[in-house]
C-alpha atoms as a printed R data frame, in Angstrom:
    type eleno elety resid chain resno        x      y       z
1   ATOM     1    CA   UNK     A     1 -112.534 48.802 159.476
2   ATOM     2    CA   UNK     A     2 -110.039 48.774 156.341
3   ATOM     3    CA   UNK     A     3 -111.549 49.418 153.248
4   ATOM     4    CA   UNK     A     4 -111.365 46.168 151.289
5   ATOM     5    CA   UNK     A     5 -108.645 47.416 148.224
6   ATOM     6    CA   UNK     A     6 -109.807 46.630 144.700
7   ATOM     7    CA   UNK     A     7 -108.192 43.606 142.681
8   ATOM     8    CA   UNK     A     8 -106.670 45.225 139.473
9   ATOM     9    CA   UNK     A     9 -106.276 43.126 136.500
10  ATOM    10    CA   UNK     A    10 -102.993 42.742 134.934
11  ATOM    11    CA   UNK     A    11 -104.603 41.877 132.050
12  ATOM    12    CA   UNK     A    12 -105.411 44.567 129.560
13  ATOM    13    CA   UNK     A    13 -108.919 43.961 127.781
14  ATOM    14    CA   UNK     A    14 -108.350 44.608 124.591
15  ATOM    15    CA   UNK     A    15 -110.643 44.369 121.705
16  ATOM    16    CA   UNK     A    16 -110.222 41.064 119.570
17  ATOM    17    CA   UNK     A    17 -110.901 42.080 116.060
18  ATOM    18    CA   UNK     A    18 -109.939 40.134 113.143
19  ATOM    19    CA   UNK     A    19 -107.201 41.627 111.354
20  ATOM    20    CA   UNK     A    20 -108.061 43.257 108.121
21  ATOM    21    CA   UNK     A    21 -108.134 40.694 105.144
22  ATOM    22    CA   UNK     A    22 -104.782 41.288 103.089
23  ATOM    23    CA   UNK     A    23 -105.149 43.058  99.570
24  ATOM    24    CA   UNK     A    24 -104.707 41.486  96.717
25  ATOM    25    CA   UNK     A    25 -101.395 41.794  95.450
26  ATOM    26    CA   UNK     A    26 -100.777 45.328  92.627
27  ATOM    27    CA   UNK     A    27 -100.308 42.719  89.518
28  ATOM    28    CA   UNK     A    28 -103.831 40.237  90.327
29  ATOM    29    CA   UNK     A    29 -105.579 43.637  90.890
30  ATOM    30    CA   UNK     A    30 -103.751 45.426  87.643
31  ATOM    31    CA   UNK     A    31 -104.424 42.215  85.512
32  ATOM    32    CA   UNK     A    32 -108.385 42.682  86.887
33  ATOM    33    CA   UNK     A    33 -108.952 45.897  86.667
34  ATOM    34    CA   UNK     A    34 -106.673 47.276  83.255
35  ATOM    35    CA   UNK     A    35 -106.551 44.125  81.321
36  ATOM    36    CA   UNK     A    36 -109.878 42.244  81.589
37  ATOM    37    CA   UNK     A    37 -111.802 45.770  82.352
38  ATOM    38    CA   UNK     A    38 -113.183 44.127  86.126
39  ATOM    39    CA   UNK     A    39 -115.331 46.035  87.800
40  ATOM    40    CA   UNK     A    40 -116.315 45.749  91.474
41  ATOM    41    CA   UNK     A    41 -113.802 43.512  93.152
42  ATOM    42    CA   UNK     A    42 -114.846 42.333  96.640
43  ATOM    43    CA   UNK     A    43 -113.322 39.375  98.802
44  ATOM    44    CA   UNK     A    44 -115.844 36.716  98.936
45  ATOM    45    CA   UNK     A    45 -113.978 34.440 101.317
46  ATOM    46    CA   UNK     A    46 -110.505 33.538 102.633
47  ATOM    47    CA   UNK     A    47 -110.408 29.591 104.155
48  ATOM    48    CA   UNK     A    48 -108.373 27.047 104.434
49  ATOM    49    CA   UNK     A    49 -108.568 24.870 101.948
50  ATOM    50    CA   UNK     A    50 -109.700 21.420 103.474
51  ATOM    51    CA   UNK     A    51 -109.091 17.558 102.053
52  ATOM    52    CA   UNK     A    52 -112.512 18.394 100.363
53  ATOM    53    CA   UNK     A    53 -111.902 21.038  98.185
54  ATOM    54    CA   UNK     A    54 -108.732 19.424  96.493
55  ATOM    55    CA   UNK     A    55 -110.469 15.750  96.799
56  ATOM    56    CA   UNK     A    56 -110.839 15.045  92.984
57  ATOM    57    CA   UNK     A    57 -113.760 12.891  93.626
58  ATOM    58    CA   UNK     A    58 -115.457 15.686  95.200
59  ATOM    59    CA   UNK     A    59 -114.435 18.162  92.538
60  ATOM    60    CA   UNK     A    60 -115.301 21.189  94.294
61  ATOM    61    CA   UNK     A    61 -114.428 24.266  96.319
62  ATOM    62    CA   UNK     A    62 -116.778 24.825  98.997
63  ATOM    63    CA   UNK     A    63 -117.481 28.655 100.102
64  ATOM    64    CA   UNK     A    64 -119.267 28.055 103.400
65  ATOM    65    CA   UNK     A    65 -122.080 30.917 103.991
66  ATOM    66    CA   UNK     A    66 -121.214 31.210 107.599
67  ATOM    67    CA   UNK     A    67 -117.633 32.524 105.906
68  ATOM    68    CA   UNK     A    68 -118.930 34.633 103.273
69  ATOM    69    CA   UNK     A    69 -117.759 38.351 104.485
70  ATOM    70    CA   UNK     A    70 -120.382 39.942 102.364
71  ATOM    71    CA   UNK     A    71 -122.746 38.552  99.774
72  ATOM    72    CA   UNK     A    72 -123.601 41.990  98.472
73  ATOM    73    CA   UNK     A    73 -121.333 40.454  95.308
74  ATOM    74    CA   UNK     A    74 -124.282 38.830  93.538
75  ATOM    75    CA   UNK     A    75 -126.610 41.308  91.652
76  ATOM    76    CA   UNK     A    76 -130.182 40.593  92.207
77  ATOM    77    CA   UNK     A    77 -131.173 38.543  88.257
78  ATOM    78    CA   UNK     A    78 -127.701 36.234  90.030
79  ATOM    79    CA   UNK     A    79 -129.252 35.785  93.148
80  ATOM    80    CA   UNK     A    80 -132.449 34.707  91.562
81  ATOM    81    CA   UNK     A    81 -130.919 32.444  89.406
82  ATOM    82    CA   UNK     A    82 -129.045 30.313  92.369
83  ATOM    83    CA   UNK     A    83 -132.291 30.477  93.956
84  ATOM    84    CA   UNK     A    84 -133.488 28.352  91.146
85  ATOM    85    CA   UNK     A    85 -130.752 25.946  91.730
86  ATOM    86    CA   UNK     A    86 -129.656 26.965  88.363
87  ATOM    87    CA   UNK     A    87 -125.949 26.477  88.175
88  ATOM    88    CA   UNK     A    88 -123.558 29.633  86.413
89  ATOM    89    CA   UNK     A    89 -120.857 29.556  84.214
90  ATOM    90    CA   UNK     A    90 -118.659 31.909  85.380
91  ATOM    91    CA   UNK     A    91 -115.134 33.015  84.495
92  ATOM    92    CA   UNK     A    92 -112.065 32.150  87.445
93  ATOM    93    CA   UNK     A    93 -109.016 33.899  87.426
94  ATOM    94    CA   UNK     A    94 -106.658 31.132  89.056
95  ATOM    95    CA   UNK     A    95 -103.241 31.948  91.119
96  ATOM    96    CA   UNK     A    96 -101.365 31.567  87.882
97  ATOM    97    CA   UNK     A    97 -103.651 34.136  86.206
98  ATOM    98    CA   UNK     A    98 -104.952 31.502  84.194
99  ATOM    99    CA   UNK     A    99 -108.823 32.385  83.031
100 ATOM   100    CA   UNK     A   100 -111.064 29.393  82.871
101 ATOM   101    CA   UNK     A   101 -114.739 28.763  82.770
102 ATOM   102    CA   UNK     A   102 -115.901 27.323  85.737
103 ATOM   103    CA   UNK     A   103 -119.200 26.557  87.481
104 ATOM   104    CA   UNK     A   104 -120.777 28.826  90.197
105 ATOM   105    CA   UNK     A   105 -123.961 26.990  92.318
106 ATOM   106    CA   UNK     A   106 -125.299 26.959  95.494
107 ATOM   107    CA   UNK     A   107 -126.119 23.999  97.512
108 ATOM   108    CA   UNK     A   108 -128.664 24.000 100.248
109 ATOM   109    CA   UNK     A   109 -127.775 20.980 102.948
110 ATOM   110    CA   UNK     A   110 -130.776 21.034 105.599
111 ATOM   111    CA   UNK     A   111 -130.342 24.084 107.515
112 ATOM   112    CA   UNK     A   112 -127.288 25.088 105.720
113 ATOM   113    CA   UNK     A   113 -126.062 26.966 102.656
114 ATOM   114    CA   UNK     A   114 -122.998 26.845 100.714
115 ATOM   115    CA   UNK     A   115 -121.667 28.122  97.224
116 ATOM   116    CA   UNK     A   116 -119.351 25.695  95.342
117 ATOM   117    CA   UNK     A   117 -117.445 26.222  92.041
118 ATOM   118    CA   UNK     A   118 -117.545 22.767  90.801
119 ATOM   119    CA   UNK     A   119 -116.478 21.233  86.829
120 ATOM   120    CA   UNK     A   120 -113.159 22.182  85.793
121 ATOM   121    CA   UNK     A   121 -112.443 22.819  89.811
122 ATOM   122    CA   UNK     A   122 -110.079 19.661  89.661
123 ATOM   123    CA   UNK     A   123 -107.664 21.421  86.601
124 ATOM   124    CA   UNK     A   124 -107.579 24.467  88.937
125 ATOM   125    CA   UNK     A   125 -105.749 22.255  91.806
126 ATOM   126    CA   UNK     A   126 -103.765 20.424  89.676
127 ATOM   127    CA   UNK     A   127 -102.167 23.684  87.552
128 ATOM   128    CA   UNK     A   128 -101.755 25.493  90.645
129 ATOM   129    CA   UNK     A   129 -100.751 22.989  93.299
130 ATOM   130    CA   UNK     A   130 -103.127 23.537  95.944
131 ATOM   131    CA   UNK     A   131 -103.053 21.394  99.042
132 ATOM   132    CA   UNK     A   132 -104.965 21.048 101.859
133 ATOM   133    CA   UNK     A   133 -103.784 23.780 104.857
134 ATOM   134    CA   UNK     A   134 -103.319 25.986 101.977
135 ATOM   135    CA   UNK     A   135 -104.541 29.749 102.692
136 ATOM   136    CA   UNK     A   136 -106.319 31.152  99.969
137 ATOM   137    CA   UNK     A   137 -109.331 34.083  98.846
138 ATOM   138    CA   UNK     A   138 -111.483 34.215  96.728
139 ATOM   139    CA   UNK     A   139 -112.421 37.934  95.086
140 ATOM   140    CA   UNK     A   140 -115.526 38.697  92.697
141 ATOM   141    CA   UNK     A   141 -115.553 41.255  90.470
142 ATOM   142    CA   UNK     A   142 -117.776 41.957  87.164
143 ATOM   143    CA   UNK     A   143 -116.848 41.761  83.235
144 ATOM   144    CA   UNK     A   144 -119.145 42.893  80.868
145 ATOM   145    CA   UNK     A   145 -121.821 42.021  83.371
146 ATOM   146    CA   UNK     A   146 -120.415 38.390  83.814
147 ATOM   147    CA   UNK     A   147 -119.684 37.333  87.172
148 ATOM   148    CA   UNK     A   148 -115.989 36.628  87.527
149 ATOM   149    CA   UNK     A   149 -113.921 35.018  90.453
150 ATOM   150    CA   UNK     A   150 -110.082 35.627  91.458
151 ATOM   151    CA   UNK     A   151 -108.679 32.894  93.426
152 ATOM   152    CA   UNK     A   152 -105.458 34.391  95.223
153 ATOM   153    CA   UNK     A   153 -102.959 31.672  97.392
């Protein structure tokens, strides 16, 4: 009897890995690292940015924990305090490499978590334009011990 022949796939199986995230670009990471003395810059997040997050009613970026790449950018007295539900002023570098003081929380919703910089979020928006679709990340990095935020479109 023939020997039944073997069905080879045209298809090559390749592994699907997400691409690595981009840097930031040499003059956000310069003005972090030389001019405001930043210390440990990691990428929090990249999303879309959705109706939400530039919906000045809402007045808030959301930073979903399912999207969160690492969370290893909190120190441990940080982590307690968002525990607490005790909101942080922290600084945000925005695209324009504008500093303002912004706040830092995190919002438990039933069986869900989520970080949100909420306040002056709405002036961010505004001075840099952002619309919903709009690709952006959002780095942490330390000053002086003071948690810090770079928001790169």
């Amino acid at each position: 009897a023939p020997k039944p022949k073997l069905k080879i796939s045209k298809k090559q199986h390749k592994p699907v890995c997400p691409p690595p995230p981009p840097d930031l670009p040499p003059k956000f990471k310069q003005h972090i690292l030389e001019e405001m003395g930043g210390t440990g810059l990691v990428l929090v997040i990249q999303k879309t940015i959705f109706y939400s997050d530039v919906n000045p009613t809402a007045s808030r970026f959301s930073i979903p924990f399912s999207q969160v790449k690492t969370h290893d950018f909190l120190n441990e007295e940080e982590a307690k305090e968002l525990v607490h539900k005790t909101p942080m002023q922290v600084c945000l570098l925005d695209p324009s490499l504008k500093q303002t003081s912004i706040t830092f929380n995190k919002w438990v919703m039933g069986n869900t978590s989520l970080y949100v910089l909420t306040n002056t979020w709405n002036s961010v928006v505004k001075n840099n334009q952002l619309e919903k679709g709009d690709m952006v990340q959002l780095w942490s990095f330390q000053v002086n011990s003071l948690l810090c935020f770079a928001l790169f479109k």
